[in-house]
Amino acid sequence: VHYWEVSIDRYSNHTADEAFGVARYDVAKEHILGKDAKAYAMYIDSQRSWFMHNGKHTNRVESANGGIQQGSVIGVLLDLNQGSISFFVNDELQGGAPAFTNLPKGVVYYPAFSINKDVHITLTSGLEPHSDSD
């Protein structure tokens, strides 16, 4: 079980959708995260979020509190025991359940991001799993 957080250090509301998630080493790096079968991602902007894997969008949600802004924290919980990935924004679970389940066993995943030039992030890894993940 792995958990890390990404702090949004700089963010312009005029940027396109940012993506946070995991990818295999051989993901298509010329595409946005989640466009192929080798990455799982949450896309988020200043108003909404959704999940994407293999080019398919799911669980698009308009947020009453907005999406992200400078100072927001994105949490990613990769549970290889359960074969699932969950996402948190400012400690709130997105989608009410794991975003993805049934991840293939025996695959190595890495933290991965697709961000625009006006976005700066800081990755903090090796954290204890989020309290909502028990």
mmCIF file of N, CA and C in Angstrom, residues 27-112:
data_model
loop_
_atom_site.group_PDB
_atom_site.id
_atom_site.type_symbol
_atom_site.label_atom_id
_atom_site.label_comp_id
_atom_site.label_asym_id
_atom_site.label_seq_id
_atom_site.Cartn_x
_atom_site.Cartn_y
_atom_site.Cartn_z
ATOM 1 N N VAL A 27 4.446 3.614 -20.389
ATOM 2 C CA VAL A 27 3.283 4.410 -20.761
ATOM 3 C C VAL A 27 3.631 5.277 -21.976
ATOM 4 N N ALA A 28 2.635 5.615 -22.769
ATOM 5 C CA ALA A 28 2.844 6.497 -23.935
ATOM 6 C C ALA A 28 3.101 7.917 -23.427
ATOM 7 N N LYS A 29 4.353 8.294 -23.354
ATOM 8 C CA LYS A 29 4.738 9.586 -22.770
ATOM 9 C C LYS A 29 4.396 10.776 -23.657
ATOM 10 N N GLU A 30 4.088 10.518 -24.916
ATOM 11 C CA GLU A 30 3.717 11.601 -25.817
ATOM 12 C C GLU A 30 2.235 11.972 -25.688
ATOM 13 N N HIS A 31 1.479 11.234 -24.867
ATOM 14 C CA HIS A 31 0.058 11.496 -24.660
ATOM 15 C C HIS A 31 -0.191 11.952 -23.231
ATOM 16 N N ILE A 32 -1.333 12.568 -23.037
ATOM 17 C CA ILE A 32 -1.744 12.953 -21.698
ATOM 18 C C ILE A 32 -2.013 11.690 -20.884
ATOM 19 N N LEU A 33 -1.717 11.753 -19.621
ATOM 20 C CA LEU A 33 -1.859 10.619 -18.707
ATOM 21 C C LEU A 33 -3.276 10.038 -18.755
ATOM 22 N N GLY A 34 -3.371 8.734 -18.908
ATOM 23 C CA GLY A 34 -4.658 8.058 -18.936
ATOM 24 C C GLY A 34 -5.195 7.771 -20.325
ATOM 25 N N LYS A 35 -4.510 8.253 -21.345
ATOM 26 C CA LYS A 35 -4.968 8.018 -22.720
ATOM 27 C C LYS A 35 -4.746 6.581 -23.168
ATOM 28 N N ASP A 36 -3.793 5.880 -22.565
ATOM 29 C CA ASP A 36 -3.561 4.487 -22.952
ATOM 30 C C ASP A 36 -3.855 3.565 -21.773
ATOM 31 N N ALA A 37 -3.694 2.271 -21.981
ATOM 32 C CA ALA A 37 -4.039 1.274 -20.963
ATOM 33 C C ALA A 37 -2.975 1.138 -19.878
ATOM 34 N N LYS A 38 -1.911 1.924 -19.952
ATOM 35 C CA LYS A 38 -0.796 1.779 -19.019
ATOM 36 C C LYS A 38 -0.746 2.879 -17.966
ATOM 37 N N ALA A 39 -1.841 3.633 -17.837
ATOM 38 C CA ALA A 39 -1.903 4.691 -16.827
ATOM 39 C C ALA A 39 -3.327 4.842 -16.313
ATOM 40 N N TYR A 40 -3.429 5.263 -15.056
ATOM 41 C CA TYR A 40 -4.695 5.534 -14.389
ATOM 42 C C TYR A 40 -4.583 6.932 -13.802
ATOM 43 N N ALA A 41 -5.577 7.792 -14.058
ATOM 44 C CA ALA A 41 -5.422 9.182 -13.641
ATOM 45 C C ALA A 41 -6.736 9.809 -13.206
ATOM 46 N N MET A 42 -6.605 10.832 -12.358
ATOM 47 C CA MET A 42 -7.696 11.735 -12.048
ATOM 48 C C MET A 42 -7.363 13.057 -12.712
ATOM 49 N N TYR A 43 -8.261 13.554 -13.538
ATOM 50 C CA TYR A 43 -8.133 14.876 -14.121
ATOM 51 C C TYR A 43 -8.895 15.835 -13.224
ATOM 52 N N ILE A 44 -8.360 17.032 -13.090
ATOM 53 C CA ILE A 44 -9.032 18.019 -12.250
ATOM 54 C C ILE A 44 -8.649 19.405 -12.733
ATOM 55 N N ASP A 45 -9.601 20.320 -12.655
ATOM 56 C CA ASP A 45 -9.325 21.719 -12.938
ATOM 57 C C ASP A 45 -9.952 22.545 -11.817
ATOM 58 N N SER A 46 -10.224 23.803 -12.053
ATOM 59 C CA SER A 46 -10.735 24.659 -10.982
ATOM 60 C C SER A 46 -12.217 24.444 -10.692
ATOM 61 N N GLN A 47 -12.909 23.596 -11.505
ATOM 62 C CA GLN A 47 -14.348 23.418 -11.313
ATOM 63 C C GLN A 47 -14.820 21.976 -11.214
ATOM 64 N N ARG A 48 -14.087 21.013 -11.784
ATOM 65 C CA ARG A 48 -14.595 19.643 -11.861
ATOM 66 C C ARG A 48 -13.446 18.643 -11.857
ATOM 67 N N SER A 49 -13.819 17.365 -11.683
ATOM 68 C CA SER A 49 -12.829 16.293 -11.758
ATOM 69 C C SER A 49 -13.461 15.079 -12.421
ATOM 70 N N TRP A 50 -12.623 14.172 -12.904
ATOM 71 C CA TRP A 50 -13.063 12.905 -13.473
ATOM 72 C C TRP A 50 -11.872 11.969 -13.541
ATOM 73 N N PHE A 51 -12.154 10.704 -13.770
ATOM 74 C CA PHE A 51 -11.112 9.679 -13.845
ATOM 75 C C PHE A 51 -10.936 9.253 -15.297
ATOM 76 N N MET A 52 -9.703 8.820 -15.636
ATOM 77 C CA MET A 52 -9.452 8.386 -17.006
ATOM 78 C C MET A 52 -8.440 7.249 -17.040
ATOM 79 N N HIS A 53 -8.777 6.220 -17.821
ATOM 80 C CA HIS A 53 -7.907 5.081 -18.088
ATOM 81 C C HIS A 53 -8.250 4.563 -19.479
ATOM 82 N N ASN A 54 -7.227 4.288 -20.260
ATOM 83 C CA ASN A 54 -7.395 3.739 -21.608
ATOM 84 C C ASN A 54 -8.304 4.623 -22.464
ATOM 85 N N GLY A 55 -8.198 5.941 -22.260
ATOM 86 C CA GLY A 55 -8.955 6.904 -23.045
ATOM 87 C C GLY A 55 -10.405 7.057 -22.658
ATOM 88 N N LYS A 56 -10.859 6.366 -21.606
ATOM 89 C CA LYS A 56 -12.261 6.428 -21.191
ATOM 90 C C LYS A 56 -12.416 7.291 -19.945
ATOM 91 N N HIS A 57 -13.336 8.266 -20.024
ATOM 92 C CA HIS A 57 -13.652 9.150 -18.905
ATOM 93 C C HIS A 57 -14.765 8.525 -18.070
ATOM 94 N N THR A 58 -14.647 8.613 -16.748
ATOM 95 C CA THR A 58 -15.711 8.155 -15.857
ATOM 96 C C THR A 58 -15.853 9.121 -14.687
ATOM 97 N N ASN A 59 -16.997 9.088 -14.051
ATOM 98 C CA ASN A 59 -17.270 9.816 -12.804
ATOM 99 C C ASN A 59 -16.972 11.303 -12.872
ATOM 100 N N ARG A 60 -17.363 11.960 -13.967
ATOM 101 C CA ARG A 60 -17.170 13.411 -14.054
ATOM 102 C C ARG A 60 -18.087 14.090 -13.041
ATOM 103 N N VAL A 61 -17.509 14.953 -12.212
ATOM 104 C CA VAL A 61 -18.249 15.612 -11.141
ATOM 105 C C VAL A 61 -17.934 17.105 -11.155
ATOM 106 N N GLU A 62 -18.980 17.913 -11.145
ATOM 107 C CA GLU A 62 -18.834 19.352 -10.926
ATOM 108 C C GLU A 62 -18.748 19.549 -9.427
ATOM 109 N N SER A 63 -17.780 20.310 -8.977
ATOM 110 C CA SER A 63 -17.578 20.473 -7.542
ATOM 111 C C SER A 63 -18.184 21.783 -7.057
ATOM 112 N N ALA A 64 -18.998 21.685 -6.023
ATOM 113 C CA ALA A 64 -19.585 22.885 -5.420
ATOM 114 C C ALA A 64 -18.501 23.771 -4.819
ATOM 115 N N ASN A 65 -17.405 23.165 -4.362
ATOM 116 C CA ASN A 65 -16.306 23.908 -3.748
ATOM 117 C C ASN A 65 -15.204 24.233 -4.739
ATOM 118 N N GLY A 66 -15.433 23.953 -6.012
ATOM 119 C CA GLY A 66 -14.386 24.137 -6.999
ATOM 120 C C GLY A 66 -13.480 22.926 -7.014
ATOM 121 N N GLY A 67 -12.602 22.844 -7.954
ATOM 122 C CA GLY A 67 -11.670 21.735 -8.064
ATOM 123 C C GLY A 67 -10.413 22.032 -7.283
ATOM 124 N N ILE A 68 -9.375 22.429 -7.986
ATOM 125 C CA ILE A 68 -8.122 22.761 -7.319
ATOM 126 C C ILE A 68 -7.795 24.226 -7.526
ATOM 127 N N GLN A 69 -6.932 24.695 -6.689
ATOM 128 C CA GLN A 69 -6.374 26.038 -6.764
ATOM 129 C C GLN A 69 -5.004 25.993 -6.113
ATOM 130 N N GLN A 70 -4.295 27.087 -6.170
ATOM 131 C CA GLN A 70 -3.011 27.134 -5.492
ATOM 132 C C GLN A 70 -3.232 26.801 -4.020
ATOM 133 N N GLY A 71 -2.421 25.878 -3.484
ATOM 134 C CA GLY A 71 -2.535 25.459 -2.094
ATOM 135 C C GLY A 71 -3.284 24.147 -1.916
ATOM 136 N N SER A 72 -3.975 23.676 -2.955
ATOM 137 C CA SER A 72 -4.687 22.396 -2.862
ATOM 138 C C SER A 72 -3.698 21.247 -2.730
ATOM 139 N N VAL A 73 -4.169 20.146 -2.145
ATOM 140 C CA VAL A 73 -3.347 18.949 -1.989
ATOM 141 C C VAL A 73 -4.105 17.765 -2.575
ATOM 142 N N ILE A 74 -3.467 17.063 -3.499
ATOM 143 C CA ILE A 74 -4.014 15.865 -4.125
ATOM 144 C C ILE A 74 -3.348 14.665 -3.463
ATOM 145 N N GLY A 75 -4.146 13.733 -2.947
ATOM 146 C CA GLY A 75 -3.629 12.498 -2.367
ATOM 147 C C GLY A 75 -3.908 11.335 -3.303
ATOM 148 N N VAL A 76 -2.939 10.446 -3.445
ATOM 149 C CA VAL A 76 -3.101 9.253 -4.286
ATOM 150 C C VAL A 76 -2.795 8.028 -3.426
ATOM 151 N N LEU A 77 -3.770 7.140 -3.324
ATOM 152 C CA LEU A 77 -3.626 5.903 -2.571
ATOM 153 C C LEU A 77 -3.612 4.742 -3.560
ATOM 154 N N LEU A 78 -2.467 4.089 -3.678
ATOM 155 C CA LEU A 78 -2.296 2.917 -4.534
ATOM 156 C C LEU A 78 -2.243 1.697 -3.627
ATOM 157 N N ASP A 79 -3.292 0.888 -3.669
ATOM 158 C CA ASP A 79 -3.382 -0.298 -2.827
ATOM 159 C C ASP A 79 -3.230 -1.527 -3.713
ATOM 160 N N LEU A 80 -2.018 -2.045 -3.797
ATOM 161 C CA LEU A 80 -1.749 -3.195 -4.654
ATOM 162 C C LEU A 80 -2.291 -4.489 -4.056
ATOM 163 N N ASN A 81 -2.541 -4.507 -2.740
ATOM 164 C CA ASN A 81 -3.173 -5.676 -2.118
ATOM 165 C C ASN A 81 -4.616 -5.824 -2.607
ATOM 166 N N GLN A 82 -5.308 -4.701 -2.703
ATOM 167 C CA GLN A 82 -6.703 -4.698 -3.155
ATOM 168 C C GLN A 82 -6.829 -4.456 -4.666
ATOM 169 N N GLY A 83 -5.724 -4.050 -5.306
ATOM 170 C CA GLY A 83 -5.764 -3.741 -6.735
ATOM 171 C C GLY A 83 -6.582 -2.504 -7.035
ATOM 172 N N SER A 84 -6.389 -1.447 -6.226
ATOM 173 C CA SER A 84 -7.219 -0.250 -6.384
ATOM 174 C C SER A 84 -6.406 1.037 -6.265
ATOM 175 N N ILE A 85 -6.997 2.102 -6.801
ATOM 176 C CA ILE A 85 -6.435 3.448 -6.678
ATOM 177 C C ILE A 85 -7.561 4.374 -6.234
ATOM 178 N N SER A 86 -7.289 5.186 -5.205
ATOM 179 C CA SER A 86 -8.231 6.192 -4.729
ATOM 180 C C SER A 86 -7.543 7.548 -4.772
ATOM 181 N N PHE A 87 -8.345 8.588 -4.966
ATOM 182 C CA PHE A 87 -7.831 9.954 -5.025
ATOM 183 C C PHE A 87 -8.530 10.817 -3.981
ATOM 184 N N PHE A 88 -7.768 11.731 -3.399
ATOM 185 C CA PHE A 88 -8.273 12.659 -2.414
ATOM 186 C C PHE A 88 -7.907 14.073 -2.852
ATOM 187 N N VAL A 89 -8.804 15.020 -2.606
ATOM 188 C CA VAL A 89 -8.503 16.435 -2.825
ATOM 189 C C VAL A 89 -8.771 17.137 -1.504
ATOM 190 N N ASN A 90 -7.722 17.718 -0.955
ATOM 191 C CA ASN A 90 -7.819 18.383 0.353
ATOM 192 C C ASN A 90 -8.499 17.458 1.373
ATOM 193 N N ASP A 91 -8.026 16.213 1.430
ATOM 194 C CA ASP A 91 -8.476 15.185 2.368
ATOM 195 C C ASP A 91 -9.872 14.624 2.087
ATOM 196 N N GLU A 92 -10.521 15.006 0.987
ATOM 197 C CA GLU A 92 -11.840 14.468 0.651
ATOM 198 C C GLU A 92 -11.700 13.424 -0.446
ATOM 199 N N LEU A 93 -12.230 12.221 -0.176
ATOM 200 C CA LEU A 93 -12.206 11.144 -1.153
ATOM 201 C C LEU A 93 -13.017 11.551 -2.374
ATOM 202 N N GLN A 94 -12.461 11.400 -3.544
ATOM 203 C CA GLN A 94 -13.141 11.742 -4.786
ATOM 204 C C GLN A 94 -13.894 10.525 -5.318
ATOM 205 N N GLY A 95 -15.131 10.713 -5.695
ATOM 206 C CA GLY A 95 -15.925 9.630 -6.252
ATOM 207 C C GLY A 95 -16.548 8.706 -5.234
ATOM 208 N N GLY A 96 -16.291 8.904 -3.938
ATOM 209 C CA GLY A 96 -16.918 8.114 -2.898
ATOM 210 C C GLY A 96 -16.414 6.692 -2.732
ATOM 211 N N ALA A 97 -15.519 6.244 -3.576
ATOM 212 C CA ALA A 97 -14.988 4.877 -3.535
ATOM 213 C C ALA A 97 -13.691 4.873 -4.341
ATOM 214 N N PRO A 98 -12.980 3.746 -4.361
ATOM 215 C CA PRO A 98 -11.797 3.734 -5.226
ATOM 216 C C PRO A 98 -12.163 4.124 -6.665
ATOM 217 N N ALA A 99 -11.318 4.910 -7.277
ATOM 218 C CA ALA A 99 -11.548 5.344 -8.656
ATOM 219 C C ALA A 99 -11.374 4.193 -9.629
ATOM 220 N N PHE A 100 -10.424 3.327 -9.325
ATOM 221 C CA PHE A 100 -10.130 2.178 -10.185
ATOM 222 C C PHE A 100 -9.954 0.944 -9.317
ATOM 223 N N THR A 101 -10.460 -0.170 -9.793
ATOM 224 C CA THR A 101 -10.290 -1.448 -9.114
ATOM 225 C C THR A 101 -9.824 -2.483 -10.135
ATOM 226 N N ASN A 102 -9.474 -3.636 -9.651
ATOM 227 C CA ASN A 102 -9.028 -4.740 -10.519
ATOM 228 C C ASN A 102 -7.765 -4.408 -11.320
ATOM 229 N N LEU A 103 -6.845 -3.664 -10.708
ATOM 230 C CA LEU A 103 -5.569 -3.416 -11.377
ATOM 231 C C LEU A 103 -4.839 -4.741 -11.573
ATOM 232 N N PRO A 104 -4.150 -4.899 -12.684
ATOM 233 C CA PRO A 104 -3.410 -6.145 -12.922
ATOM 234 C C PRO A 104 -2.383 -6.399 -11.814
ATOM 235 N N LYS A 105 -2.277 -7.645 -11.410
ATOM 236 C CA LYS A 105 -1.305 -8.044 -10.381
ATOM 237 C C LYS A 105 0.096 -8.129 -10.985
ATOM 238 N N GLY A 106 1.110 -7.916 -10.157
ATOM 239 C CA GLY A 106 2.496 -8.079 -10.577
ATOM 240 C C GLY A 106 3.044 -6.977 -11.464
ATOM 241 N N VAL A 107 2.348 -5.850 -11.543
ATOM 242 C CA VAL A 107 2.779 -4.730 -12.383
ATOM 243 C C VAL A 107 3.386 -3.655 -11.485
ATOM 244 N N VAL A 108 4.467 -3.037 -11.940
ATOM 245 C CA VAL A 108 5.093 -1.944 -11.204
ATOM 246 C C VAL A 108 4.515 -0.626 -11.722
ATOM 247 N N TYR A 109 4.009 0.194 -10.803
ATOM 248 C CA TYR A 109 3.455 1.507 -11.141
ATOM 249 C C TYR A 109 4.297 2.593 -10.488
ATOM 250 N N TYR A 110 4.336 3.744 -11.139
ATOM 251 C CA TYR A 110 5.084 4.899 -10.656
ATOM 252 C C TYR A 110 4.137 6.091 -10.533
ATOM 253 N N PRO A 111 4.389 6.999 -9.577
ATOM 254 C CA PRO A 111 3.613 8.239 -9.558
ATOM 255 C C PRO A 111 3.801 8.951 -10.897
ATOM 256 N N ALA A 112 2.717 9.506 -11.426
ATOM 257 C CA ALA A 112 2.786 10.154 -12.737
ATOM 258 C C ALA A 112 1.867 11.371 -12.762
#
